[in-house]
Amino acid sequence: MIEIRFHGRGGQGTVVASKILADALAKEGNYVQAYPEFGVERRGAPVFAFIRIDNKPIYDKSRIYAPDHVVVVDPTLVDAIDVTEGLKEGGWIIINSDKNPAEFKFPAKYRVAAINATEIAVKNKLGTLAAPIVNTAIVGAVVRILSLTKLESLLQAIQEQISIKPQDNQKAAQEAYEQAGRQS
Amino acid sequence: MKTLKPLNGNQTIAEATRQVDPDVIAAYPITPSTAIVESIAQFKADGLITGEFVCPESEHSAMSVCIGAASAGGRVMTATSSQGLALMWEMLYIAAGLRLPIVAGIANRALSAPINIHGDHSDTMGARDSGWIHLYSENCQEAYDNFIQAFRIAEHMDVRTPVFVGLDGFIISHSVEVVQVEDDAEVKKFIGEYKPVYSLLDMSRKITVGPLDFTDYYFEHKRSQIEGIENAPAVIEQVGKEFGLTFGRPYGFFEEYRMEDAETAIVVMSSAAGTGKDAVDELRQEGLKIGLLKPRVFRPFPYQKMAEALKKMKAVAVLDRASSPGAFGAPLFTEIRNALYDYAERPKVINYVYGLGGRDIKVEHFKEVGAKLEKIRKTGKVEEMCGYLNLRES
């Protein structure tokens, strides 16, 4: 079983990101469970989403405390909370950032990938300049770095799950997927 | 077309509603069941639902609309949670007392105070004596399957009693799983056409609904209402079997997991049963002969079948996601212990209240329970009959 934790802020589409990923994985015959951890439901508040992936039915309904990988949708969260809490050794930290992965001071036992999902989202006119919707770009990177699904499955999932600008979202996911290919 | 879809629990209830296409849907959104109402509103706007969709000013009014519509002979559904169900309270009894087959999806949530939006069973357990049938779901698939079956159960001539379908707030209502969504026409065929016995709109057979009923006949009418829910087990069993034959997923009153040669057992409803199954697997690997029993039907309580399934155990732990302040044990525990009373040989039964306000329950907590049961099996002694799980004690 692979367990992934997403860190984001309310309004960035973190929960939708986990849903798109679940859809893409399900298309390839995986068993998935994706769920959000809601605290205060307001824009800007830190939010979590969890996803479990397995090749057999998933029964465990508890939260994920020791993820295999984490995804940081909002880079400002790195200074606010410990995004590596419980993260297993050798796990990926996939972070939305314009920085070089080496610039982050994470312990050496983790692997770090940085993808500028914000730039990709802005370029594809997703959300506004002040509040870009970065979820599809992030998922594109995640799928590539963790070798979770084929790009086609992801693009199809976006087509089905996103009702606003599906094509632009697909383009963002594909760009991030390709960029991430240089880091995985 | 029959398809596998990634849906959360709320969406499964909305999907089932779209397929059933009731005559009237009346609901007021509340966390964590909001998305049920939201999705239904979208279906209605997209022309995928032909029934009336009413958005009243409160849950009390929502249930009142359901009662009116059902009295008029309609097939009716609603959805709510927590304070919303609490606000429906007096109308719940009226729905049951008037024998109206209303189906309600309940994303189970804690009751205030303190205010909390997360999952526990306080809301429907609080309504346990309202006369409604209670079905509980472990996962999104079961929520979907239960919701479809609920119409058949509620509307059956011998039953004519409203049904709650519970799914744990957030844990299931917001959790995305891959769900087998059946073909629209197959679902419609399964539930069939609803033919009300009485209808306010039937001018050839005029009736009065809800008149005064004093010391003369109230008691007899209550008795006949109780008979309705007492007739439900046969119908629940038949519908569960038929559902299995039609869609490949049969349902009974409860699910037994690794109970064949078990000497101890954990009884737990809804989502936590999934985590419990993983714990049972681990405990079995460690050599413990333990099983799990997951009730699906809480009202009418299948006391005979439950007792038969548990009587040979040496020790049983019943886990309740609701408390009953001042009572000798929480709701599920009291039912089960009571059901076993007449057996000369019966297990020691202990109770844990867990997960109030959405407090997580992990495999390790179930293993704690397993170890406790093993100790009771060996010594025959119960140190503490009613306790709490994963709770800070200091």
Coordinates of C-alpha atoms in Angstrom, one line a residue:
Chain A
M1 CA 0.0 0.0 0.0
I2 CA 1.2 3.5 -0.8
E3 CA 0.0 6.3 1.5
I4 CA 0.4 10.0 0.5
R5 CA -0.5 13.1 2.4
F6 CA -1.3 16.4 0.7
H7 CA -0.7 19.8 2.4
G8 CA -2.5 22.8 1.1
R9 CA -4.6 25.8 2.0
G10 CA -8.3 26.0 1.7
G11 CA -9.3 27.2 -1.7
Q12 CA -6.3 25.9 -3.6
G13 CA -8.1 22.7 -4.8
T14 CA -6.1 20.3 -2.6
V15 CA -9.0 18.1 -2.1
V16 CA -9.9 18.1 -5.8
A17 CA -6.3 17.2 -6.5
S18 CA -6.6 14.0 -4.4
K19 CA -9.8 13.2 -6.1
I20 CA -8.4 13.5 -9.6
L21 CA -5.5 11.3 -8.6
A22 CA -7.9 8.8 -7.1
D23 CA -9.8 8.8 -10.4
A24 CA -6.7 8.3 -12.5
L25 CA -5.5 5.5 -10.3
A26 CA -8.9 3.8 -10.3
K27 CA -8.9 3.9 -14.1
E28 CA -5.8 1.7 -14.1
G29 CA -7.5 -0.9 -11.8
N30 CA -6.1 0.3 -8.4
Y31 CA -8.0 0.4 -5.2
V32 CA -8.0 3.9 -3.8
Q33 CA -9.3 5.8 -0.9
A34 CA -8.9 9.6 -0.9
Y35 CA -10.2 11.8 1.9
P36 CA -9.8 15.3 3.2
E37 CA -9.2 16.3 6.8
F38 CA -11.3 19.3 7.3
G39 CA -10.6 21.6 10.2
V40 CA -11.9 25.1 9.8
E41 CA -13.5 25.4 6.4
R42 CA -12.2 28.7 5.2
R43 CA -10.1 30.0 2.4
G44 CA -6.4 30.1 3.4
A45 CA -6.5 27.8 6.4
P46 CA -4.1 24.8 6.2
V47 CA -5.9 21.7 4.9
F48 CA -4.8 18.1 4.5
A49 CA -5.9 15.3 2.1
F50 CA -4.9 11.7 2.3
I51 CA -4.8 9.0 -0.3
R52 CA -4.2 5.3 0.0
I53 CA -3.4 3.2 -3.0
D54 CA -3.3 -0.6 -3.1
N55 CA -3.8 -3.6 -5.5
K56 CA -6.4 -5.1 -3.1
P57 CA -9.4 -3.6 -1.2
I58 CA -8.5 -1.0 1.4
Y59 CA -10.3 -1.5 4.7
D60 CA -8.4 0.9 7.1
K61 CA -10.4 4.1 7.6
S62 CA -8.0 5.7 10.1
R63 CA -6.0 8.8 9.2
I64 CA -2.6 8.5 7.7
Y65 CA 0.1 9.1 10.3
A66 CA 3.2 7.7 8.6
P67 CA 2.9 8.6 4.9
D68 CA 5.2 7.2 2.2
H69 CA 5.3 10.6 0.5
V70 CA 4.0 14.1 1.0
V71 CA 2.9 16.7 -1.4
V72 CA 3.1 20.4 -0.5
V73 CA 0.7 22.4 -2.6
D74 CA 1.5 25.7 -0.8
P75 CA 5.2 26.4 -0.2
T76 CA 4.5 28.9 2.6
L77 CA 3.3 25.9 4.7
V78 CA 6.9 24.7 5.0
D79 CA 7.6 27.5 7.5
A80 CA 4.3 27.1 9.3
I81 CA 4.0 23.4 9.9
D82 CA 6.2 20.3 9.9
V83 CA 5.3 18.8 6.5
T84 CA 7.6 15.8 7.1
E85 CA 5.8 14.7 10.3
G86 CA 5.7 10.9 10.3
L87 CA 7.1 10.7 6.7
K88 CA 8.9 7.4 6.0
E89 CA 12.6 7.3 5.2
G90 CA 13.2 7.6 1.5
G91 CA 9.9 9.3 1.0
W92 CA 9.4 12.1 -1.5
I93 CA 8.5 15.6 -0.6
I94 CA 7.0 17.1 -3.7
I95 CA 6.7 20.8 -3.3
N96 CA 5.1 23.6 -5.4
S97 CA 8.0 26.0 -5.5
D98 CA 10.2 28.1 -7.9
K99 CA 13.3 27.1 -5.8
N100 CA 15.8 24.4 -6.5
P101 CA 15.1 21.2 -4.5
A102 CA 18.6 21.5 -2.9
E103 CA 17.6 24.9 -1.3
F104 CA 15.2 23.2 1.1
K105 CA 16.6 22.2 4.4
F106 CA 14.9 18.8 4.7
P107 CA 16.7 15.9 6.4
A108 CA 18.9 13.9 4.0
K109 CA 16.7 10.8 4.4
Y110 CA 14.0 12.3 2.2
R111 CA 14.0 13.0 -1.5
V112 CA 12.8 16.4 -2.6
A113 CA 11.3 17.5 -5.9
A114 CA 10.2 21.1 -6.6
I115 CA 7.8 21.9 -9.3
N116 CA 6.7 25.5 -10.2
A117 CA 3.0 24.6 -10.3
T118 CA 2.0 28.2 -9.6
E119 CA 3.8 29.5 -12.7
I120 CA 2.2 26.7 -14.8
A121 CA -1.2 27.5 -13.4
V122 CA -0.8 31.2 -14.1
K123 CA 0.4 30.6 -17.6
N124 CA -2.7 28.4 -18.3
K125 CA -5.0 31.1 -16.7
L126 CA -6.2 28.8 -13.9
G127 CA -7.6 30.8 -11.1
T128 CA -6.4 34.4 -10.7
L129 CA -2.9 35.8 -10.5
A130 CA -3.3 36.3 -6.8
A131 CA -5.0 32.9 -6.2
P132 CA -3.9 30.5 -8.9
I133 CA -5.5 27.0 -8.9
V134 CA -2.5 24.8 -8.9
N135 CA -4.0 21.4 -8.2
T136 CA -3.9 19.9 -11.7
A137 CA -0.3 20.9 -12.2
I138 CA 0.7 19.4 -8.9
V139 CA -1.0 16.2 -9.7
G140 CA 0.8 16.0 -13.0
A141 CA 4.1 16.2 -11.2
V142 CA 3.0 13.7 -8.5
V143 CA 2.0 11.1 -11.0
R144 CA 5.3 11.4 -12.9
I145 CA 7.6 11.4 -9.8
L146 CA 5.9 8.6 -8.1
S147 CA 5.2 6.6 -11.3
L148 CA 1.6 6.3 -10.3
T149 CA -0.3 6.3 -13.6
K150 CA 0.1 6.9 -17.3
L151 CA -0.4 10.5 -18.4
E152 CA -3.4 9.5 -20.5
S153 CA -5.3 8.2 -17.4
L154 CA -4.6 11.5 -15.6
L155 CA -5.8 13.6 -18.5
Q156 CA -8.9 11.5 -18.8
A157 CA -9.6 11.9 -15.0
I158 CA -9.2 15.7 -15.3
Q159 CA -11.6 15.7 -18.3
E160 CA -14.2 13.9 -16.1
Q161 CA -13.6 15.6 -12.8
I162 CA -13.1 19.3 -13.7
S163 CA -16.0 21.1 -15.2
I164 CA -14.3 24.5 -15.6
K165 CA -11.5 24.8 -18.2
P166 CA -10.8 21.1 -18.5
Q167 CA -8.5 21.6 -21.5
D168 CA -6.4 24.2 -19.7
N169 CA -6.2 22.0 -16.7
Q170 CA -5.0 19.1 -18.9
K171 CA -2.3 21.3 -20.4
A172 CA -1.1 22.4 -16.9
A173 CA -1.0 18.7 -15.8
Q174 CA 0.9 17.7 -18.9
E175 CA 3.5 20.6 -18.5
A176 CA 4.1 19.7 -14.9
Y177 CA 4.3 16.0 -15.8
E178 CA 7.0 16.8 -18.4
Q179 CA 8.9 19.2 -16.0
A180 CA 8.8 16.6 -13.3
G181 CA 10.3 14.0 -15.6
R182 CA 13.6 15.9 -15.3
Q183 CA 13.6 15.5 -11.5
S184 CA 12.4 12.0 -11.0
Chain B
M1 CA -24.7 1.6 -17.9
K2 CA -23.0 -0.2 -15.0
T3 CA -19.8 1.7 -14.2
L4 CA -17.0 2.0 -11.6
K5 CA -16.9 5.6 -10.4
P6 CA -14.7 7.4 -7.9
L7 CA -17.3 8.8 -5.6
N8 CA -17.4 10.0 -2.0
G9 CA -20.2 8.8 0.4
N10 CA -22.3 11.9 -0.2
Q11 CA -22.1 11.5 -4.0
T12 CA -23.2 7.8 -3.7
I13 CA -26.4 8.9 -1.9
A14 CA -27.0 11.6 -4.6
E15 CA -26.3 9.1 -7.4
A16 CA -28.7 6.6 -5.9
T17 CA -31.3 9.4 -5.5
R18 CA -30.9 10.4 -9.2
Q19 CA -31.5 6.8 -10.2
V20 CA -34.5 6.3 -7.9
D21 CA -35.8 9.7 -9.0
P22 CA -38.2 10.1 -6.1
D23 CA -41.4 12.2 -6.5
V24 CA -40.3 14.7 -3.9
I25 CA -36.9 15.6 -2.4
A26 CA -36.9 18.1 0.4
A27 CA -33.6 18.9 2.2
Y28 CA -31.8 21.6 4.0
P29 CA -28.0 21.4 3.7
I30 CA -25.8 20.9 6.8
T31 CA -22.2 19.7 7.2
P32 CA -21.2 16.9 6.5
S33 CA -24.2 15.9 4.4
T34 CA -24.3 19.2 2.4
A35 CA -22.8 17.6 -0.7
I36 CA -25.8 15.2 -1.0
V37 CA -28.2 18.2 -1.3
E38 CA -25.7 20.1 -3.5
S39 CA -25.3 17.2 -6.0
I40 CA -29.1 16.6 -6.1
A41 CA -29.6 20.4 -6.8
Q42 CA -27.1 20.0 -9.7
F43 CA -28.9 17.0 -11.0
K44 CA -32.2 18.8 -10.8
A45 CA -30.7 21.9 -12.6
D46 CA -29.3 19.6 -15.3
G47 CA -32.6 17.9 -15.8
L48 CA -31.5 14.5 -14.6
I49 CA -34.1 14.4 -11.9
T50 CA -37.8 14.8 -12.7
G51 CA -39.1 14.9 -9.1
E52 CA -39.8 18.1 -7.2
F53 CA -36.8 19.4 -5.3
V54 CA -37.8 21.6 -2.4
C55 CA -35.3 23.7 -0.4
P56 CA -37.2 24.7 2.8
E57 CA -36.0 27.1 5.5
S58 CA -35.0 24.5 8.0
E59 CA -34.7 20.7 8.6
H60 CA -37.9 20.8 10.6
S61 CA -39.6 22.1 7.5
A62 CA -37.7 19.7 5.2
M63 CA -39.1 16.7 7.2
S64 CA -42.5 18.4 7.2
V65 CA -42.5 18.7 3.4
C66 CA -41.5 15.0 3.3
I67 CA -44.4 14.1 5.5
G68 CA -46.8 16.1 3.4
A69 CA -45.5 14.7 0.1
A70 CA -45.5 11.1 1.4
S71 CA -49.1 11.5 2.7
A72 CA -50.0 12.6 -0.8
G73 CA -48.7 9.3 -2.0
G74 CA -45.2 10.3 -3.2
R75 CA -41.9 8.5 -3.0
V76 CA -39.8 10.8 -0.9
M77 CA -36.2 11.3 0.3
T78 CA -34.2 13.7 2.4
A79 CA -30.7 14.0 3.8
T80 CA -29.2 15.6 6.9
S81 CA -26.8 15.3 9.8
S82 CA -26.4 16.1 13.5
Q83 CA -28.2 19.3 14.5
G84 CA -30.3 19.0 11.3
L85 CA -31.6 15.6 12.4
A86 CA -32.1 17.0 15.9
L87 CA -34.3 19.8 14.5
M88 CA -36.4 17.2 12.7
W89 CA -37.1 15.4 15.9
E90 CA -40.8 15.9 16.5
M91 CA -41.4 15.3 12.8
L92 CA -39.5 12.0 12.8
Y93 CA -42.0 10.6 15.2
I94 CA -44.8 11.9 13.1
A95 CA -43.3 10.3 9.9
A96 CA -43.1 6.9 11.7
G97 CA -46.5 7.2 13.4
L98 CA -48.2 8.0 10.1
R99 CA -46.4 5.0 8.5
L100 CA -44.8 7.1 5.8
P101 CA -42.0 5.3 3.9
I102 CA -39.6 8.3 3.8
V103 CA -35.9 7.5 3.2
A104 CA -33.3 9.7 4.8
G105 CA -29.5 9.7 4.1
I106 CA -27.7 10.6 7.3
A107 CA -24.0 11.6 7.3
N108 CA -23.6 10.7 11.0
R109 CA -22.2 13.6 13.0
A110 CA -21.7 14.5 16.7
L111 CA -24.2 16.7 18.5
S112 CA -23.4 20.0 20.1
A113 CA -22.2 21.1 22.7
P114 CA -19.3 21.5 22.3
I115 CA -19.8 22.2 18.7
N116 CA -18.2 19.6 16.4
I117 CA -18.7 18.8 12.7
H118 CA -17.1 15.3 12.7
G119 CA -18.5 11.8 12.6
D120 CA -20.1 9.9 15.4
H121 CA -23.5 8.2 15.9
S122 CA -25.0 10.5 18.4
D123 CA -27.5 11.9 16.0
T124 CA -29.2 8.7 14.8
M125 CA -28.8 7.0 18.1
G126 CA -30.6 9.9 19.7
A127 CA -33.4 9.1 17.3
R128 CA -33.3 5.3 18.0
D129 CA -36.8 5.3 19.5
S130 CA -38.4 7.5 16.9
G131 CA -39.7 4.4 15.1
W132 CA -37.4 4.6 12.1
I133 CA -35.5 1.7 10.7
H134 CA -31.7 2.1 11.0
L135 CA -29.2 0.9 8.4
Y136 CA -25.5 1.7 8.7
S137 CA -22.8 1.6 6.1
E138 CA -19.1 0.7 6.3
N139 CA -18.0 2.3 3.1
C140 CA -19.2 4.3 0.1
Q141 CA -20.4 1.1 -1.8
E142 CA -22.5 0.1 1.2
A143 CA -24.0 3.6 1.5
Y144 CA -25.1 3.4 -2.2
D145 CA -26.4 -0.2 -1.8
N146 CA -28.2 0.5 1.4
F147 CA -29.8 3.6 0.1
I148 CA -31.3 1.8 -2.9
Q149 CA -32.6 -1.1 -0.7
A150 CA -34.0 1.4 1.8
F151 CA -36.8 2.3 -0.6
R152 CA -37.9 -1.3 -1.0
I153 CA -37.8 -1.8 2.7
A154 CA -39.7 1.4 3.7
E155 CA -42.4 1.0 1.0
H156 CA -43.1 -2.7 1.6
M157 CA -46.8 -3.2 2.4
D158 CA -46.0 -5.1 5.6
V159 CA -43.5 -2.4 6.8
R160 CA -44.5 1.1 5.7
T161 CA -41.9 2.6 8.0
P162 CA -39.3 5.3 7.3
V163 CA -35.6 4.4 7.0
F164 CA -32.4 6.1 8.0
V165 CA -29.3 5.1 6.0
G166 CA -26.3 6.1 8.1
L167 CA -22.8 6.8 6.7
D168 CA -20.0 8.2 9.0
G169 CA -19.6 11.9 8.6
F170 CA -16.4 12.9 6.8
I171 CA -14.9 9.4 7.2
I172 CA -17.3 8.1 4.5
S173 CA -19.3 11.1 3.5
H174 CA -16.1 12.8 2.2
S175 CA -14.0 9.8 1.4
V176 CA -13.6 8.9 -2.2
E177 CA -13.7 5.2 -3.1
V178 CA -14.3 3.4 -6.3
V179 CA -17.9 2.5 -6.3
Q180 CA -19.9 0.2 -8.5
V181 CA -22.7 2.3 -9.8
E182 CA -25.4 0.1 -11.3
D183 CA -27.3 0.7 -14.5
D184 CA -30.1 3.3 -14.1
A185 CA -32.8 1.1 -15.6
E186 CA -31.7 -1.9 -13.4
V187 CA -32.0 0.2 -10.3
K188 CA -35.4 1.5 -11.3
K189 CA -36.5 -2.1 -12.0
F190 CA -35.2 -3.2 -8.7
I191 CA -37.1 -0.6 -6.6
G192 CA -40.2 -0.9 -8.8
E193 CA -43.1 1.5 -8.9
Y194 CA -44.3 2.8 -5.6
K195 CA -48.0 2.3 -5.1
P196 CA -49.2 4.0 -1.9
V197 CA -52.1 2.4 0.0
Y198 CA -53.5 5.7 0.9
S199 CA -53.1 9.1 -0.8
L200 CA -54.4 12.5 0.2
L201 CA -54.7 13.2 -3.5
D202 CA -57.0 10.3 -4.2
M203 CA -60.4 12.0 -4.4
S204 CA -62.2 8.7 -4.9
R205 CA -61.1 7.6 -1.5
K206 CA -60.9 10.6 0.8
I207 CA -58.9 10.3 4.0
T208 CA -57.9 12.3 7.0
V209 CA -54.2 12.2 8.1
G210 CA -53.1 12.9 11.6
P211 CA -56.4 13.4 13.5
L212 CA -56.7 13.4 17.3
D213 CA -56.4 10.0 18.9
F214 CA -56.9 10.0 22.6
T215 CA -57.1 7.4 25.3
D216 CA -59.5 5.5 23.1
Y217 CA -57.3 4.3 20.2
Y218 CA -53.8 5.9 20.4
F219 CA -52.4 2.8 22.2
E220 CA -53.8 0.4 19.5
H221 CA -52.4 2.6 16.7
K222 CA -49.0 2.7 18.4
R223 CA -49.1 -1.1 18.6
S224 CA -49.9 -1.4 14.9
Q225 CA -47.0 1.0 14.2
I226 CA -44.6 -1.3 16.2
E227 CA -45.9 -4.3 14.2
G228 CA -44.8 -2.5 11.0
I229 CA -41.1 -2.3 12.2
E230 CA -41.4 -5.8 13.6
N231 CA -42.4 -7.1 10.2
A232 CA -39.3 -5.4 8.7
P233 CA -36.7 -8.3 9.3
A234 CA -38.3 -10.6 6.8
V235 CA -38.4 -7.8 4.3
I236 CA -34.9 -6.6 5.0
E237 CA -33.7 -10.2 4.5
Q238 CA -35.6 -10.7 1.3
V239 CA -34.5 -7.4 -0.2
G240 CA -30.9 -8.0 0.8
K241 CA -31.0 -11.4 -0.9
E242 CA -32.6 -10.1 -4.0
F243 CA -30.1 -7.2 -4.2
G244 CA -27.4 -9.9 -4.2
L245 CA -29.0 -11.9 -6.9
T246 CA -29.5 -8.8 -9.1
F247 CA -26.2 -6.9 -8.4
G248 CA -23.9 -9.5 -7.0
R249 CA -23.6 -7.9 -3.5
P250 CA -25.9 -9.7 -1.0
Y251 CA -26.8 -8.1 2.3
G252 CA -28.0 -9.5 5.7
F253 CA -28.5 -8.1 9.2
F254 CA -24.8 -8.1 9.9
E255 CA -21.5 -9.1 8.4
E256 CA -19.3 -11.8 10.1
Y257 CA -15.6 -11.5 9.5
R258 CA -13.4 -14.4 10.4
M259 CA -16.0 -15.6 13.0
E260 CA -16.0 -19.3 12.0
D261 CA -13.6 -20.6 14.7
A262 CA -13.4 -17.4 16.7
E263 CA -13.4 -17.5 20.5
T264 CA -13.5 -13.8 21.0
A265 CA -15.2 -11.1 18.9
I266 CA -15.4 -7.4 18.4
V267 CA -18.8 -5.9 17.5
V268 CA -18.5 -2.5 15.7
M269 CA -20.7 -0.7 13.1
S270 CA -20.0 1.5 10.2
S271 CA -16.6 2.8 9.0
A272 CA -14.6 1.6 12.0
A273 CA -15.4 -2.0 11.1
G274 CA -13.1 -1.6 8.1
T275 CA -10.1 -0.7 10.4
G276 CA -11.3 -3.4 12.7
K277 CA -11.0 -6.1 10.0
D278 CA -7.3 -5.1 9.4
A279 CA -6.7 -5.4 13.2
V280 CA -8.4 -8.8 13.2
D281 CA -6.1 -10.0 10.4
E282 CA -3.0 -8.9 12.4
L283 CA -4.3 -10.4 15.7
R284 CA -5.0 -13.7 13.8
Q285 CA -1.4 -13.7 12.6
E286 CA -0.3 -13.3 16.2
G287 CA -2.3 -16.5 17.0
L288 CA -5.5 -15.0 18.5
K289 CA -8.8 -16.7 17.5
I290 CA -10.7 -13.4 17.1
G291 CA -13.4 -12.3 14.7
L292 CA -15.5 -9.2 14.0
L293 CA -19.2 -8.8 13.7
K294 CA -20.5 -5.6 11.9
P295 CA -24.2 -4.8 12.5
R296 CA -25.8 -3.3 9.5
V297 CA -29.4 -3.2 10.9
F298 CA -29.8 -1.5 14.3
R299 CA -33.5 -1.0 14.2
P300 CA -35.3 -3.4 14.1
F301 CA -32.5 -5.0 16.2
P302 CA -31.8 -8.6 15.0
Y303 CA -31.4 -9.8 18.6
Q304 CA -32.0 -13.6 18.0
K305 CA -29.6 -13.8 15.0
M306 CA -27.0 -11.7 16.8
A307 CA -27.2 -13.8 19.9
E308 CA -26.8 -17.0 17.9
A309 CA -23.7 -15.6 16.2
L310 CA -22.1 -14.5 19.5
K311 CA -23.3 -17.1 22.1
K312 CA -20.3 -19.4 21.6
M313 CA -17.7 -16.7 22.1
K314 CA -15.8 -16.6 25.4
A315 CA -15.6 -12.8 25.4
V316 CA -17.1 -10.0 23.2
A317 CA -16.3 -6.3 23.1
V318 CA -19.0 -4.0 21.8
L319 CA -17.8 -0.7 20.4
D320 CA -20.2 2.2 20.4
R321 CA -19.7 5.5 18.6
A322 CA -22.3 7.2 20.8
S323 CA -22.7 7.5 24.5
S324 CA -25.9 7.1 26.6
P325 CA -25.1 9.3 29.6
G326 CA -26.2 7.7 32.8
A327 CA -27.2 4.4 31.2
F328 CA -25.6 1.0 31.9
G329 CA -23.6 1.0 28.7
A330 CA -24.0 2.6 25.3
P331 CA -26.8 1.7 22.8
L332 CA -25.3 -1.2 20.9
F333 CA -23.9 -2.8 24.0
T334 CA -27.2 -2.8 25.9
E335 CA -28.9 -4.5 23.0
I336 CA -26.3 -7.2 22.6
R337 CA -25.9 -8.0 26.3
N338 CA -29.7 -8.1 26.6
A339 CA -30.0 -10.4 23.6
L340 CA -27.6 -12.9 25.2
Y341 CA -29.2 -12.9 28.6
D342 CA -31.4 -16.0 28.1
Y343 CA -28.5 -18.3 27.0
A344 CA -27.2 -20.5 29.7
E345 CA -23.7 -20.4 28.2
R346 CA -22.9 -16.9 27.0
P347 CA -19.8 -14.7 26.6
K348 CA -18.5 -12.0 28.9
V349 CA -19.5 -8.8 27.2
I350 CA -17.7 -5.5 27.6
N351 CA -18.3 -2.1 26.1
Y352 CA -16.1 0.7 24.8
V353 CA -17.3 4.1 23.7
Y354 CA -15.0 5.3 21.0
G355 CA -14.6 8.0 18.3
L356 CA -16.9 10.7 19.7
G357 CA -16.6 13.9 17.7
G358 CA -14.6 12.1 15.0
R359 CA -11.8 11.0 17.3
D360 CA -9.7 8.6 15.2
I361 CA -9.7 4.9 15.8
K362 CA -6.6 3.0 14.6
V363 CA -5.6 -0.6 14.1
E364 CA -3.6 -0.4 17.4
H365 CA -6.7 0.6 19.3
F366 CA -8.6 -2.5 18.1
K367 CA -5.5 -4.6 19.0
E368 CA -5.8 -3.2 22.5
V369 CA -9.3 -4.4 22.6
G370 CA -8.2 -7.8 21.2
A371 CA -5.6 -8.2 24.0
K372 CA -8.2 -7.3 26.6
L373 CA -10.6 -9.9 25.2
E374 CA -7.8 -12.5 25.2
K375 CA -7.2 -11.8 28.9
I376 CA -10.9 -12.2 29.7
R377 CA -11.0 -15.4 27.7
K378 CA -8.1 -16.8 29.8
T379 CA -9.1 -15.6 33.2
G380 CA -12.9 -15.4 32.9
K381 CA -12.7 -12.1 34.7
V382 CA -13.9 -8.7 33.6
E383 CA -12.1 -5.9 35.3
E384 CA -14.0 -3.0 33.7
M385 CA -17.2 -3.6 31.9
C386 CA -17.8 -0.1 30.3
G387 CA -14.8 1.9 29.2
Y388 CA -13.5 4.3 26.6
L389 CA -11.1 3.8 23.7
N390 CA -8.4 6.3 22.7
L391 CA -9.4 8.9 25.3
R392 CA -7.1 11.0 27.4
E393 CA -7.8 10.0 31.0
S394 CA -5.8 12.7 32.8

